[in-house]
Short mmCIF file of C-alpha atoms in Angstrom, two decimals:
data_model
loop_
_atom_site.label_atom_id
_atom_site.label_comp_id
_atom_site.label_asym_id
_atom_site.label_seq_id
_atom_site.Cartn_x
_atom_site.Cartn_y
_atom_site.Cartn_z
CA MET A 1 -42.86 25.10 68.41
CA PRO A 2 -44.40 28.38 67.19
CA ASN A 3 -45.10 31.13 69.68
CA ILE A 4 -48.48 30.57 71.32
CA SER A 5 -49.97 32.62 74.12
CA PRO A 6 -49.93 30.75 77.46
CA ALA A 7 -53.70 30.95 77.81
CA ASN A 8 -54.30 29.62 74.29
CA ASP A 9 -51.72 26.91 74.84
CA THR A 10 -53.44 25.82 78.06
CA ILE A 11 -56.88 25.67 76.42
CA LYS A 12 -55.54 23.53 73.59
CA ALA A 13 -53.69 21.31 76.02
CA LEU A 14 -56.78 20.76 78.16
CA MET A 15 -58.88 20.02 75.07
CA VAL A 16 -56.55 17.16 74.14
CA LEU A 17 -56.39 15.95 77.74
CA LEU A 18 -60.19 15.94 78.02
CA LEU A 19 -60.65 13.91 74.83
CA VAL A 20 -58.00 11.35 75.78
CA ALA A 21 -59.28 11.05 79.36
CA ALA A 22 -62.80 10.45 78.01
CA TRP A 23 -61.63 7.93 75.40
CA PRO A 24 -61.38 4.80 77.63
CA PHE A 25 -64.88 5.38 78.95
CA ALA A 26 -66.36 5.94 75.49
CA ASN A 27 -64.61 2.77 74.36
CA PHE A 28 -65.85 0.93 77.48
CA MET A 29 -69.47 1.79 76.58
CA TYR A 30 -68.96 0.78 72.95
CA VAL A 31 -67.38 -2.58 73.82
CA ASN A 32 -70.08 -3.25 76.45
CA ALA A 33 -73.00 -1.99 74.38
CA ASP A 34 -74.64 -5.42 74.69
CA VAL A 35 -74.40 -5.29 78.50
CA ALA A 36 -76.84 -3.41 80.71
CA PHE A 37 -75.08 -0.67 82.67
CA GLU A 38 -75.94 2.75 84.01
CA PHE A 39 -74.80 5.34 81.45
CA TRP A 40 -74.36 8.07 84.02
CA HIS A 41 -72.23 5.86 86.24
CA VAL A 42 -69.69 5.51 83.44
CA VAL A 43 -69.89 9.24 82.69
CA GLY A 44 -69.30 9.93 86.37
CA TYR A 45 -66.16 7.80 86.46
CA GLY A 46 -64.97 9.47 83.26
CA ALA A 47 -65.51 12.92 84.75
CA GLY A 48 -63.68 11.86 87.90
CA THR A 49 -60.75 10.61 85.82
CA PHE A 50 -60.52 13.93 83.98
CA VAL A 51 -60.64 15.91 87.22
CA PHE A 52 -57.87 13.72 88.64
CA PHE A 53 -55.59 14.23 85.65
CA LEU A 54 -56.48 17.92 85.58
CA ALA A 55 -55.16 18.15 89.13
CA VAL A 56 -52.02 16.24 88.09
CA PHE A 57 -51.64 18.57 85.11
CA SER A 58 -51.89 21.63 87.35
CA ALA A 59 -49.38 20.24 89.84
CA VAL A 60 -46.85 19.34 87.14
CA LYS A 61 -47.35 22.74 85.52
CA LEU A 62 -46.46 24.45 88.78
CA ILE A 63 -43.32 22.35 89.15
CA PHE A 64 -42.10 22.51 85.54
CA ARG A 65 -42.93 26.10 84.66
CA ARG A 66 -40.70 26.15 81.60
CA LYS A 67 -42.59 23.30 79.94
CA THR A 68 -45.52 24.27 77.76
CA SER A 69 -49.02 23.16 78.71
CA LEU A 70 -49.28 21.08 75.55
CA HIS A 71 -46.01 19.35 76.36
CA ILE A 72 -47.28 18.31 79.80
CA SER A 73 -50.70 17.39 78.43
CA LEU A 74 -49.29 15.06 75.77
CA ILE A 75 -47.09 13.26 78.30
CA LEU A 76 -50.14 12.73 80.54
CA CYS A 77 -52.15 11.56 77.53
CA ALA A 78 -49.47 9.00 76.77
CA PHE A 79 -49.72 7.75 80.34
CA ILE A 80 -53.55 7.53 80.12
CA ILE A 81 -53.36 5.56 76.88
CA ALA A 82 -50.86 3.16 78.42
CA LEU A 83 -52.84 2.89 81.65
CA PHE A 84 -56.06 1.84 79.97
CA ASN A 85 -54.35 -0.50 77.52
CA PHE A 86 -52.93 -2.79 80.16
CA ASP A 87 -55.53 -5.43 79.27
CA ASN A 88 -54.20 -5.49 75.71
CA ILE A 89 -50.75 -6.31 77.06
CA LEU A 90 -52.26 -9.36 78.75
CA LEU A 91 -53.98 -10.37 75.51
CA LEU A 92 -50.79 -9.84 73.51
CA GLY A 93 -48.86 -11.93 76.00
CA GLU A 94 -51.33 -14.78 75.77
CA GLU A 95 -51.33 -14.76 71.98
CA ALA A 96 -47.51 -14.60 71.85
CA GLY A 97 -47.26 -17.28 74.50
CA ASN A 98 -44.18 -15.78 76.13
CA ILE A 99 -45.37 -12.94 78.34
CA ARG A 100 -46.62 -14.34 81.61
CA GLN A 101 -48.85 -12.39 83.93
CA ARG A 102 -45.99 -12.13 86.43
CA TYR A 103 -44.03 -10.10 83.88
CA SER A 104 -46.93 -8.06 82.53
CA GLY A 105 -46.47 -5.29 85.07
CA LEU A 106 -42.82 -4.86 84.13
CA VAL A 107 -43.64 -4.93 80.41
CA TRP A 108 -46.31 -2.31 80.98
CA VAL A 109 -43.91 -0.03 82.89
CA VAL A 110 -41.32 -0.22 80.10
CA LEU A 111 -43.90 0.47 77.38
CA THR A 112 -45.38 3.33 79.39
CA ILE A 113 -42.00 5.00 79.83
CA LEU A 114 -41.26 4.63 76.11
CA LEU A 115 -44.65 6.06 75.14
CA MET A 116 -44.27 9.04 77.50
CA TRP A 117 -40.79 9.70 76.13
CA ALA A 118 -42.13 9.58 72.56
CA ALA A 119 -44.92 12.00 73.52
CA SER A 120 -42.36 14.37 75.00
CA ARG A 121 -40.38 14.35 71.75
CA PHE A 122 -43.54 14.66 69.65
CA ALA A 123 -44.63 17.78 71.58
CA ASN A 124 -41.71 19.69 70.06
CA LEU A 125 -43.11 19.39 66.52
CA SER A 126 -44.70 22.47 64.99
CA LYS A 127 -47.95 20.66 64.20
CA ALA A 128 -48.10 18.71 67.44
CA TRP A 129 -51.38 20.24 68.58
CA ALA A 130 -53.19 19.80 65.25
CA ILE A 131 -52.12 16.17 64.98
CA SER A 132 -52.80 15.34 68.61
CA VAL A 133 -56.24 16.96 68.79
CA THR A 134 -57.26 15.20 65.57
CA ALA A 135 -56.07 11.84 66.87
CA ALA A 136 -57.72 12.41 70.26
CA ALA A 137 -61.00 13.41 68.62
CA VAL A 138 -60.98 10.27 66.48
CA MET A 139 -60.22 8.13 69.54
CA PHE A 140 -63.23 9.60 71.34
CA VAL A 141 -65.72 10.05 68.50
CA VAL A 142 -65.40 6.62 66.84
CA PRO A 143 -66.44 4.52 69.89
CA THR A 144 -69.03 7.12 70.90
CA VAL A 145 -70.72 6.96 67.50
CA GLY A 146 -70.41 3.17 67.54
CA TYR A 147 -72.11 3.00 70.93
CA VAL A 148 -74.96 5.29 69.81
CA VAL A 149 -75.48 3.28 66.61
CA GLN A 150 -75.61 -0.01 68.53
CA GLU A 151 -78.06 1.40 71.07
CA LEU A 152 -80.34 2.74 68.33
CA ALA A 153 -80.17 -0.56 66.45
CA TYR A 154 -80.94 -2.53 69.58
CA ALA A 155 -83.84 -0.25 70.52
CA SER A 156 -85.42 -0.81 67.11
CA GLN A 157 -85.44 -4.58 67.54
CA SER A 158 -88.18 -6.52 69.27
CA ALA A 159 -86.66 -9.29 71.37
CA ALA A 160 -89.96 -10.61 72.65
CA PRO A 161 -90.42 -14.36 72.07
CA SER A 162 -93.31 -14.89 69.68
CA SER A 163 -94.77 -17.92 71.40
CA GLU A 164 -93.94 -20.83 73.61
CA PRO A 165 -92.66 -23.85 71.71
CA GLY A 166 -93.98 -27.33 72.25
CA ILE A 167 -97.14 -26.88 74.31
CA SER A 168 -100.61 -28.29 73.93
CA LYS A 169 -104.06 -26.89 74.68
CA PRO A 170 -105.33 -26.46 78.25
CA LEU A 171 -106.22 -29.73 79.94
CA ALA A 172 -109.39 -28.61 81.64
CA GLY A 173 -109.88 -24.93 80.98
CA VAL A 174 -108.18 -21.95 82.55
CA PRO A 175 -109.20 -21.24 86.15
CA GLU A 176 -111.05 -17.97 86.72
CA VAL A 177 -109.08 -17.07 89.85
CA ARG A 178 -105.33 -17.38 89.58
CA PRO A 179 -102.90 -17.26 92.50
CA ASN A 180 -100.20 -14.65 92.79
CA ILE A 181 -96.68 -15.94 92.17
CA TYR A 182 -93.57 -15.01 94.15
CA ILE A 183 -90.14 -16.13 92.96
CA ILE A 184 -87.36 -15.19 95.37
CA VAL A 185 -83.86 -15.76 93.99
CA PRO A 186 -80.96 -15.61 96.46
CA ASP A 187 -77.74 -15.19 94.52
CA SER A 188 -75.24 -18.07 94.80
CA TYR A 189 -76.97 -20.15 97.47
CA PRO A 190 -75.71 -23.78 97.58
CA ARG A 191 -77.79 -26.77 98.61
CA ALA A 192 -77.70 -27.86 102.27
CA ASP A 193 -75.33 -30.78 101.71
CA VAL A 194 -72.83 -28.46 100.00
CA LEU A 195 -73.10 -25.92 102.79
CA ARG A 196 -72.29 -28.74 105.19
CA SER A 197 -69.37 -30.28 103.26
CA VAL A 198 -67.72 -27.13 101.87
CA TYR A 199 -68.67 -24.48 104.41
CA GLY A 200 -69.13 -26.55 107.55
CA PHE A 201 -72.55 -24.91 107.99
CA ASP A 202 -75.69 -26.73 109.13
CA ASN A 203 -78.71 -25.41 107.24
CA SER A 204 -81.17 -28.02 108.53
CA LYS A 205 -83.03 -25.52 110.73
CA PHE A 206 -83.90 -23.36 107.73
CA GLU A 207 -85.01 -26.36 105.67
CA ALA A 208 -87.16 -27.58 108.56
CA GLN A 209 -88.79 -24.15 108.78
CA LEU A 210 -89.60 -24.26 105.07
CA ARG A 211 -91.03 -27.77 105.24
CA ALA A 212 -93.13 -26.83 108.27
CA ARG A 213 -94.71 -24.15 106.08
CA GLY A 214 -95.64 -26.63 103.37
CA PHE A 215 -92.65 -26.23 101.06
CA LYS A 216 -91.04 -29.06 99.16
CA VAL A 217 -87.29 -28.60 99.59
CA SER A 218 -85.36 -30.52 96.98
CA ASP A 219 -82.43 -32.70 98.03
CA LYS A 220 -81.39 -33.18 94.38
CA SER A 221 -81.80 -29.74 92.81
CA TYR A 222 -79.17 -28.52 90.35
CA ALA A 223 -78.65 -25.42 88.22
CA ASN A 224 -78.76 -25.81 84.45
CA TYR A 225 -75.79 -23.46 83.98
CA TYR A 226 -73.25 -21.63 86.07
CA THR A 227 -73.38 -17.78 85.98
CA THR A 228 -76.54 -15.85 86.72
CA PHE A 229 -77.54 -14.80 83.22
CA LEU A 230 -77.23 -18.21 81.59
CA SER A 231 -79.02 -19.89 84.48
CA MET A 232 -81.91 -17.47 84.90
CA SER A 233 -82.53 -16.72 81.23
CA SER A 234 -82.81 -20.47 80.59
CA MET A 235 -85.17 -20.84 83.55
CA PHE A 236 -87.50 -18.04 82.47
CA ASN A 237 -87.51 -18.97 78.79
CA MET A 238 -88.16 -22.58 79.86
CA GLU A 239 -85.62 -23.73 77.27
CA TYR A 240 -81.93 -24.55 77.06
CA HIS A 241 -79.73 -22.15 75.12
CA ASP A 242 -79.40 -23.16 71.48
CA LYS A 243 -76.03 -21.50 71.09
CA ILE A 244 -73.68 -19.83 73.54
CA MET A 245 -71.04 -17.41 72.29
CA ARG A 246 -67.84 -16.43 74.03
CA PRO A 247 -67.41 -12.67 74.45
CA GLU A 248 -66.04 -11.36 71.17
CA GLY A 249 -62.30 -10.91 71.26
CA ALA A 250 -61.89 -12.26 74.78
CA THR A 251 -59.28 -14.96 75.15
CA ALA A 252 -59.12 -17.53 77.91
CA ASN A 253 -56.80 -15.40 80.01
CA MET A 254 -59.10 -12.39 79.94
CA LEU A 255 -62.17 -14.53 80.63
CA GLU A 256 -60.53 -15.86 83.76
CA THR A 257 -59.68 -12.31 84.78
CA LEU A 258 -63.25 -11.19 84.21
CA GLY A 259 -64.55 -14.14 86.22
CA ALA A 260 -68.27 -14.80 86.58
CA PHE A 261 -69.13 -11.52 84.87
CA GLY A 262 -67.12 -12.25 81.75
CA TYR A 263 -70.30 -13.06 79.88
CA SER A 264 -73.45 -11.04 80.39
CA GLU A 265 -74.96 -10.45 77.00
CA LYS A 266 -77.83 -8.01 77.08
CA LYS A 267 -80.15 -10.51 75.40
CA HIS A 268 -79.67 -12.94 78.28
CA GLU A 269 -80.08 -10.22 80.86
CA ASN A 270 -83.29 -9.02 79.21
CA VAL A 271 -84.71 -12.54 79.29
CA THR A 272 -83.68 -12.89 82.93
CA ILE A 273 -85.32 -9.62 83.86
CA GLY A 274 -88.58 -10.11 82.05
CA ASN A 275 -88.63 -10.42 78.28
CA SER A 276 -89.25 -14.16 78.50
CA ASN A 277 -91.74 -16.87 77.60
CA PHE A 278 -92.64 -17.21 81.27
CA VAL A 279 -93.48 -13.53 81.79
CA ASN A 280 -95.22 -13.16 78.43
CA ALA A 281 -97.44 -16.17 79.12
CA LEU A 282 -98.42 -14.78 82.53
CA LYS A 283 -99.16 -11.38 81.03
CA SER A 284 -101.46 -13.00 78.49
CA TYR A 285 -103.54 -14.17 81.46
CA GLY A 286 -103.74 -10.70 82.96
CA TYR A 287 -100.86 -10.93 85.42
CA LYS A 288 -99.02 -7.76 86.45
CA TYR A 289 -95.24 -8.09 86.62
CA VAL A 290 -93.50 -6.82 89.75
CA PHE A 291 -89.70 -6.79 89.81
CA SER A 292 -87.27 -6.04 92.62
CA GLY A 293 -83.57 -6.66 92.90
CA VAL A 294 -80.10 -6.11 91.56
CA PHE A 295 -80.92 -5.46 87.89
CA HIS A 296 -82.29 -2.39 86.16
CA CYS A 297 -85.94 -1.66 85.39
CA ASP A 298 -87.27 -2.06 81.86
CA ASP A 299 -90.51 -1.77 79.91
CA SER A 300 -91.59 -5.35 80.60
CA MET A 301 -92.34 -4.47 84.24
CA ASP A 302 -95.56 -3.01 85.59
CA TYR A 303 -93.92 -2.23 88.92
CA CYS A 304 -90.19 -2.06 89.54
CA PHE A 305 -88.12 -1.43 92.65
CA ALA A 306 -84.50 -1.99 91.69
CA ARG A 307 -80.97 -0.75 91.88
CA SER A 308 -78.70 -1.60 88.96
CA TRP A 309 -75.66 -3.55 89.98
CA ILE A 310 -72.55 -1.53 90.34
CA PHE A 311 -69.66 -3.58 89.02
CA ILE A 312 -68.56 -0.76 86.74
CA PRO A 313 -65.55 0.24 88.90
CA GLN A 314 -64.35 -3.36 88.98
CA ASN A 315 -64.81 -3.83 85.23
CA LEU A 316 -63.04 -0.57 84.45
CA SER A 317 -60.19 -1.47 86.77
CA LEU A 318 -59.59 -4.61 84.70
CA LEU A 319 -58.33 -2.34 81.91
CA THR A 320 -55.52 -1.17 84.19
CA PRO A 321 -52.67 -2.84 86.10
CA PHE A 322 -54.39 -2.32 89.45
CA ASP A 323 -56.16 -5.68 89.53
CA VAL A 324 -52.98 -7.61 88.78
CA ILE A 325 -50.97 -5.55 91.28
CA ARG A 326 -53.60 -6.32 93.90
CA SER A 327 -53.50 -10.05 93.21
CA PHE A 328 -49.71 -10.23 93.56
CA ALA A 329 -49.67 -8.09 96.70
CA LYS A 330 -52.65 -9.77 98.31
CA TRP A 331 -50.88 -10.22 101.63
CA HIS A 332 -50.48 -6.43 101.83
CA PHE A 333 -53.86 -5.21 100.64
CA ASN A 334 -56.93 -6.94 99.29
CA TRP A 335 -60.31 -6.14 97.80
CA ASP A 336 -62.66 -4.71 100.41
CA ILE A 337 -65.85 -6.66 99.73
CA SER A 338 -67.83 -5.30 102.63
CA VAL A 339 -68.67 -1.95 101.04
CA PRO A 340 -72.41 -1.53 101.76
CA ALA A 341 -73.01 1.78 99.99
CA LEU A 342 -71.75 4.15 97.33
CA MET A 343 -71.85 7.83 98.29
CA GLY A 344 -74.34 7.04 101.02
CA THR A 345 -76.70 5.01 98.80
CA PRO A 346 -77.00 1.26 99.54
CA LEU A 347 -75.79 -0.79 96.61
CA TYR A 348 -78.51 -3.43 96.86
CA LEU A 349 -82.13 -3.84 97.82
CA GLU A 350 -82.50 -6.28 100.69
CA LEU A 351 -85.55 -8.52 101.10
CA PRO A 352 -87.17 -6.56 103.99
CA GLU A 353 -86.97 -3.38 101.91
CA ILE A 354 -88.44 -5.20 98.91
CA MET A 355 -91.33 -6.53 100.98
CA ALA A 356 -92.06 -3.06 102.34
CA SER A 357 -92.03 -1.54 98.83
CA ARG A 358 -94.14 -4.09 96.96
CA PRO A 359 -97.60 -3.11 95.73
CA GLY A 360 -100.75 -4.24 97.50
CA MET A 361 -103.14 -7.07 96.76
CA GLU A 362 -105.37 -4.78 94.71
CA ILE A 363 -103.23 -5.40 91.61
CA SER A 364 -103.78 -9.19 91.72
CA PRO A 365 -103.06 -11.38 89.91
CA PHE A 366 -99.37 -10.53 89.84
CA TYR A 367 -96.03 -12.22 89.47
CA MET A 368 -93.25 -10.90 91.70
CA TYR A 369 -89.62 -11.70 90.94
CA ALA A 370 -87.15 -10.63 93.62
CA HIS A 371 -83.50 -11.22 92.72
CA LEU A 372 -81.40 -10.69 95.83
CA MET A 373 -77.67 -10.16 96.11
CA LEU A 374 -77.49 -12.10 99.38
CA PRO A 375 -75.79 -14.36 100.31
CA HIS A 376 -73.27 -13.33 97.64
CA ALA A 377 -70.63 -10.71 98.42
CA PRO A 378 -70.32 -7.81 99.19
CA TYR A 379 -70.32 -9.07 102.76
CA ARG A 380 -72.55 -6.61 104.56
CA PHE A 381 -74.33 -8.47 107.35
CA HIS A 382 -73.55 -10.64 110.35
CA ALA A 383 -75.66 -13.73 111.06
CA ASP A 384 -78.09 -11.63 113.12
CA CYS A 385 -78.44 -9.19 110.17
CA SER A 386 -76.58 -6.43 111.98
CA GLU A 387 -74.43 -4.47 109.56
CA ILE A 388 -70.74 -5.32 109.27
CA LYS A 389 -68.97 -2.14 110.29
CA GLU A 390 -65.40 -3.28 109.80
CA GLU A 391 -63.78 -3.58 106.38
CA VAL A 392 -63.65 -7.13 105.05
CA PHE A 393 -60.43 -7.72 103.13
CA VAL A 394 -60.35 -11.09 101.40
CA ARG A 395 -59.02 -12.03 97.98
CA ASP A 396 -62.37 -12.67 96.36
CA ALA A 397 -66.03 -13.36 97.02
CA PHE A 398 -65.59 -17.15 97.14
CA VAL A 399 -62.40 -18.11 98.93
CA LYS A 400 -61.83 -19.91 102.21
CA ASP A 401 -61.05 -16.63 103.98
CA ALA A 402 -64.58 -15.48 103.16
CA ILE A 403 -66.40 -18.55 104.52
CA PRO A 404 -67.34 -17.01 107.91
CA TYR A 405 -68.76 -13.95 106.16
CA PHE A 406 -70.66 -16.00 103.59
CA THR A 407 -72.28 -18.32 106.15
CA GLY A 408 -73.17 -15.29 108.24
CA GLN A 409 -75.04 -13.82 105.30
CA VAL A 410 -76.74 -17.18 104.65
CA GLU A 411 -78.03 -17.20 108.21
CA CYS A 412 -79.17 -13.58 107.97
CA LEU A 413 -80.94 -14.24 104.68
CA ASN A 414 -82.64 -17.34 106.08
CA SER A 415 -84.38 -15.26 108.74
CA GLN A 416 -85.39 -12.68 106.14
CA VAL A 417 -86.84 -15.34 103.83
CA ILE A 418 -88.90 -16.93 106.61
CA ALA A 419 -90.21 -13.51 107.66
CA ALA A 420 -91.13 -12.72 104.04
CA ILE A 421 -92.91 -16.05 103.59
CA ASP A 422 -94.90 -15.53 106.79
CA GLU A 423 -95.87 -12.04 105.65
CA ILE A 424 -96.92 -13.27 102.20
CA GLU A 425 -99.00 -16.12 103.57
CA ALA A 426 -100.70 -13.87 106.12
CA GLN A 427 -101.71 -11.36 103.44
CA ASP A 428 -101.97 -13.63 100.41
CA PRO A 429 -103.04 -17.16 101.39
CA GLY A 430 -102.90 -19.55 98.45
CA ALA A 431 -99.99 -17.76 96.77
CA ASN A 432 -97.42 -19.79 94.85
CA ILE A 433 -94.00 -19.18 96.42
CA ILE A 434 -90.65 -20.35 95.05
CA VAL A 435 -87.26 -19.81 96.68
CA GLN A 436 -84.79 -20.70 93.94
CA ALA A 437 -81.05 -20.02 93.80
CA ASP A 438 -79.45 -19.20 90.46
CA THR A 439 -76.12 -20.97 91.03
CA GLY A 440 -73.89 -22.40 93.70
CA THR A 441 -70.45 -21.12 94.65
CA ILE A 442 -66.81 -21.69 93.65
CA VAL A 443 -64.73 -21.88 96.82
CA LEU A 444 -63.22 -25.12 95.45
CA ASP A 445 -62.21 -23.14 92.34
CA ALA A 446 -64.26 -24.94 89.70
CA PHE A 447 -64.42 -21.72 87.71
CA HIS A 448 -60.66 -21.72 87.09
CA THR A 449 -60.29 -25.48 86.59
CA PRO A 450 -60.48 -27.12 83.13
CA ILE A 451 -63.77 -29.01 82.76
CA ALA A 452 -61.95 -32.29 82.15
CA GLU A 453 -60.26 -31.92 85.54
CA TRP A 454 -63.36 -31.10 87.59
CA ARG A 455 -63.79 -33.22 90.69
CA ASP A 456 -67.25 -34.31 91.79
CA GLU A 457 -67.16 -31.98 94.77
CA GLN A 458 -66.34 -29.01 92.52
CA PHE A 459 -69.35 -29.73 90.33
CA GLU A 460 -71.61 -30.20 93.34
CA GLU A 461 -70.54 -26.91 94.90
CA ALA A 462 -71.09 -24.91 91.71
CA TYR A 463 -74.36 -26.55 90.61
CA ALA A 464 -76.19 -28.06 93.62
CA ILE A 465 -78.51 -25.23 94.66
CA LEU A 466 -81.25 -24.31 97.10
CA SER A 467 -84.73 -24.88 95.71
CA ALA A 468 -87.93 -24.76 97.77
CA VAL A 469 -91.38 -24.72 96.19
CA LYS A 470 -94.93 -24.26 97.44
CA LEU A 471 -97.63 -24.38 94.78
CA SER A 472 -101.36 -25.00 94.85
CA ASP A 473 -102.12 -28.33 96.54
CA SER A 474 -103.17 -29.96 93.26
CA CYS A 475 -99.76 -29.19 91.73
CA MET A 476 -97.38 -30.26 94.49
CA ASP A 477 -97.24 -33.84 93.21
CA ASP A 478 -95.77 -32.50 89.94
CA ILE A 479 -92.61 -31.45 91.80
CA TYR A 480 -90.23 -34.39 91.34
CA ASP A 481 -86.89 -34.84 93.09
CA SER A 482 -84.41 -34.05 90.32
CA TYR A 483 -86.11 -31.05 88.69
CA THR A 484 -83.93 -28.22 87.42
CA PRO A 485 -84.92 -24.55 86.86
CA VAL A 486 -85.71 -25.04 83.17
CA ASN A 487 -88.51 -27.45 84.14
CA LEU A 488 -89.58 -25.72 87.34
CA THR A 489 -91.03 -22.78 85.42
CA ARG A 490 -92.85 -25.20 83.11
CA ILE A 491 -94.44 -26.84 86.16
CA VAL A 492 -95.38 -23.48 87.70
CA LEU A 493 -96.95 -22.20 84.49
CA THR A 494 -98.89 -25.42 83.93
CA CYS A 495 -100.24 -25.06 87.46
CA ILE A 496 -101.51 -21.60 86.50
CA ASP A 497 -103.08 -22.22 83.11
CA GLY A 498 -103.63 -25.97 82.87
CA VAL A 499 -101.57 -26.18 79.68
CA GLU A 500 -99.54 -29.39 79.55
CA ARG A 501 -95.87 -28.67 78.93
CA PRO A 502 -93.59 -31.64 78.31
CA ARG A 503 -90.64 -31.88 80.65
CA LEU A 504 -87.21 -31.40 79.16
CA PRO A 505 -84.31 -33.60 80.21
CA ASP A 506 -82.78 -32.17 83.39
CA ILE A 507 -79.21 -31.29 82.45
CA SER A 508 -76.43 -29.24 84.00
CA TYR A 509 -74.14 -27.77 81.34
CA MET A 510 -70.67 -27.25 82.80
CA VAL A 511 -69.38 -23.69 82.53
CA ASN A 512 -66.02 -22.45 83.76
CA GLY A 513 -63.98 -19.29 83.42
CA THR A 514 -62.52 -20.11 80.01
CA TRP A 515 -65.84 -20.97 78.37
CA GLU A 516 -64.88 -24.31 76.89
CA LEU A 517 -67.38 -24.60 74.05
CA GLU A 518 -67.92 -26.88 71.08
CA ASP A 519 -70.46 -25.88 68.43
CA GLY A 520 -71.89 -23.26 70.76
CA GLN A 521 -72.40 -25.59 73.73
CA PRO A 522 -70.32 -26.24 76.86
CA ILE A 523 -68.16 -29.32 76.36
CA GLY A 524 -69.30 -30.96 79.60
CA LYS A 525 -72.73 -31.84 80.93
CA VAL A 526 -74.34 -33.92 83.65
CA VAL A 527 -77.73 -35.49 82.94
CA HIS A 528 -79.88 -35.79 86.06
CA ARG A 529 -83.02 -37.04 84.33
CA ASP A 530 -83.05 -38.09 80.70
CA GLY A 531 -86.74 -38.01 79.79
CA PRO A 532 -90.24 -36.92 80.73
#
């Protein structure tokens, strides 16, 4: 290499290291441009990664004083590239059909060593810096520009539904005074019979409390889809999805690795949050939209109290070997799913906090949608709602080891829901209140079982969900036993505006971790009610 001053060599070396350390995070944002995430969270993890490798660089520099800064930097860059390409080794193995996950760690180690050796040899070339900084800049700039272009293109589009399909004129005029609407969605809350058979938990007390308050609690309620975004976007658009697409480039192996969050297209999340037929119809009648929960705020909301969900560390870790190492060493260390806060800030809004933060009655009429994380993991509360102080190490959110923690959170949430209902009815008599789960759970492993091999109990656990409804007295007879979310919102809206909306067939479309689709639809379905 030509003679370069140590200071100049270090600056050049750090420039390359910075670009390469930032590359996986720029690429992460580009690949996930259709998914809602907090930009600054990703930037924060990228900055942390650079600081970590800067410390490693400094330590190695102190030990190997005779090596140039660029030499050390390029070896570290090779390691970073290998580290964040572990997912591609899994994809390559699946396509080749001969690299099993059990060998992927070994394959990765061998490839990493070879790449670091090649970087060490490359660093001796006279134009090593010019070539490496150009390559690193391209690696960083291309996905960054792609992300910006996609965001600008998306921002210029209007995703608002133009009108509701298939409705008739009001039956008897629109009432002058409309009730406020509260939809409380507990995440992954199975129906009582599933809680009894799968979890050994008796939920009859909670159901009795709801019925005593005038709620109709369905014994035959099912989700239309598994996964939050498919289920809730269908519910709030009051329609089934015309076409479902697998995540671009994701094979069955990677979809199973990604689990329930393997498909969260921004268009479905935006419908779930508020850009839907249901919300737009209510707004046309003067309703204010109040949102609280685990998603981010957007322009559809008049009032928003939310914390975006923080799965970014988990999703980023899937690019590396850490998740696979954890799964094979699960008897030594497991995922701590009790973490209640990040840097002192609670990850999720709980129902009591939501109730305390909601606006007053002066904004009536309003529609309030509260999407809770409970009873889903992270496991944060005991049955009496006291905070879990100890670390909870189980293999996943829905495994048999987690059952005591899950049922504890169910019991805690039950008390919070009853308290919220009592508060609403004391302050807002005549309100329409719906407690509606998005999906069930997957302790029996339906998500990783081929649809053709699903047992009845697997389907019931994943799709049989809590649903309790209290509407205006004149509308309660419209609540039939086998309704599903896609028709529940039609019933609620008809109760508000008197517009007759035909009922769709009540269908559960079977979704698992490999997204078995045919012509854009899941290959399996269960019809609960075939006609109006």
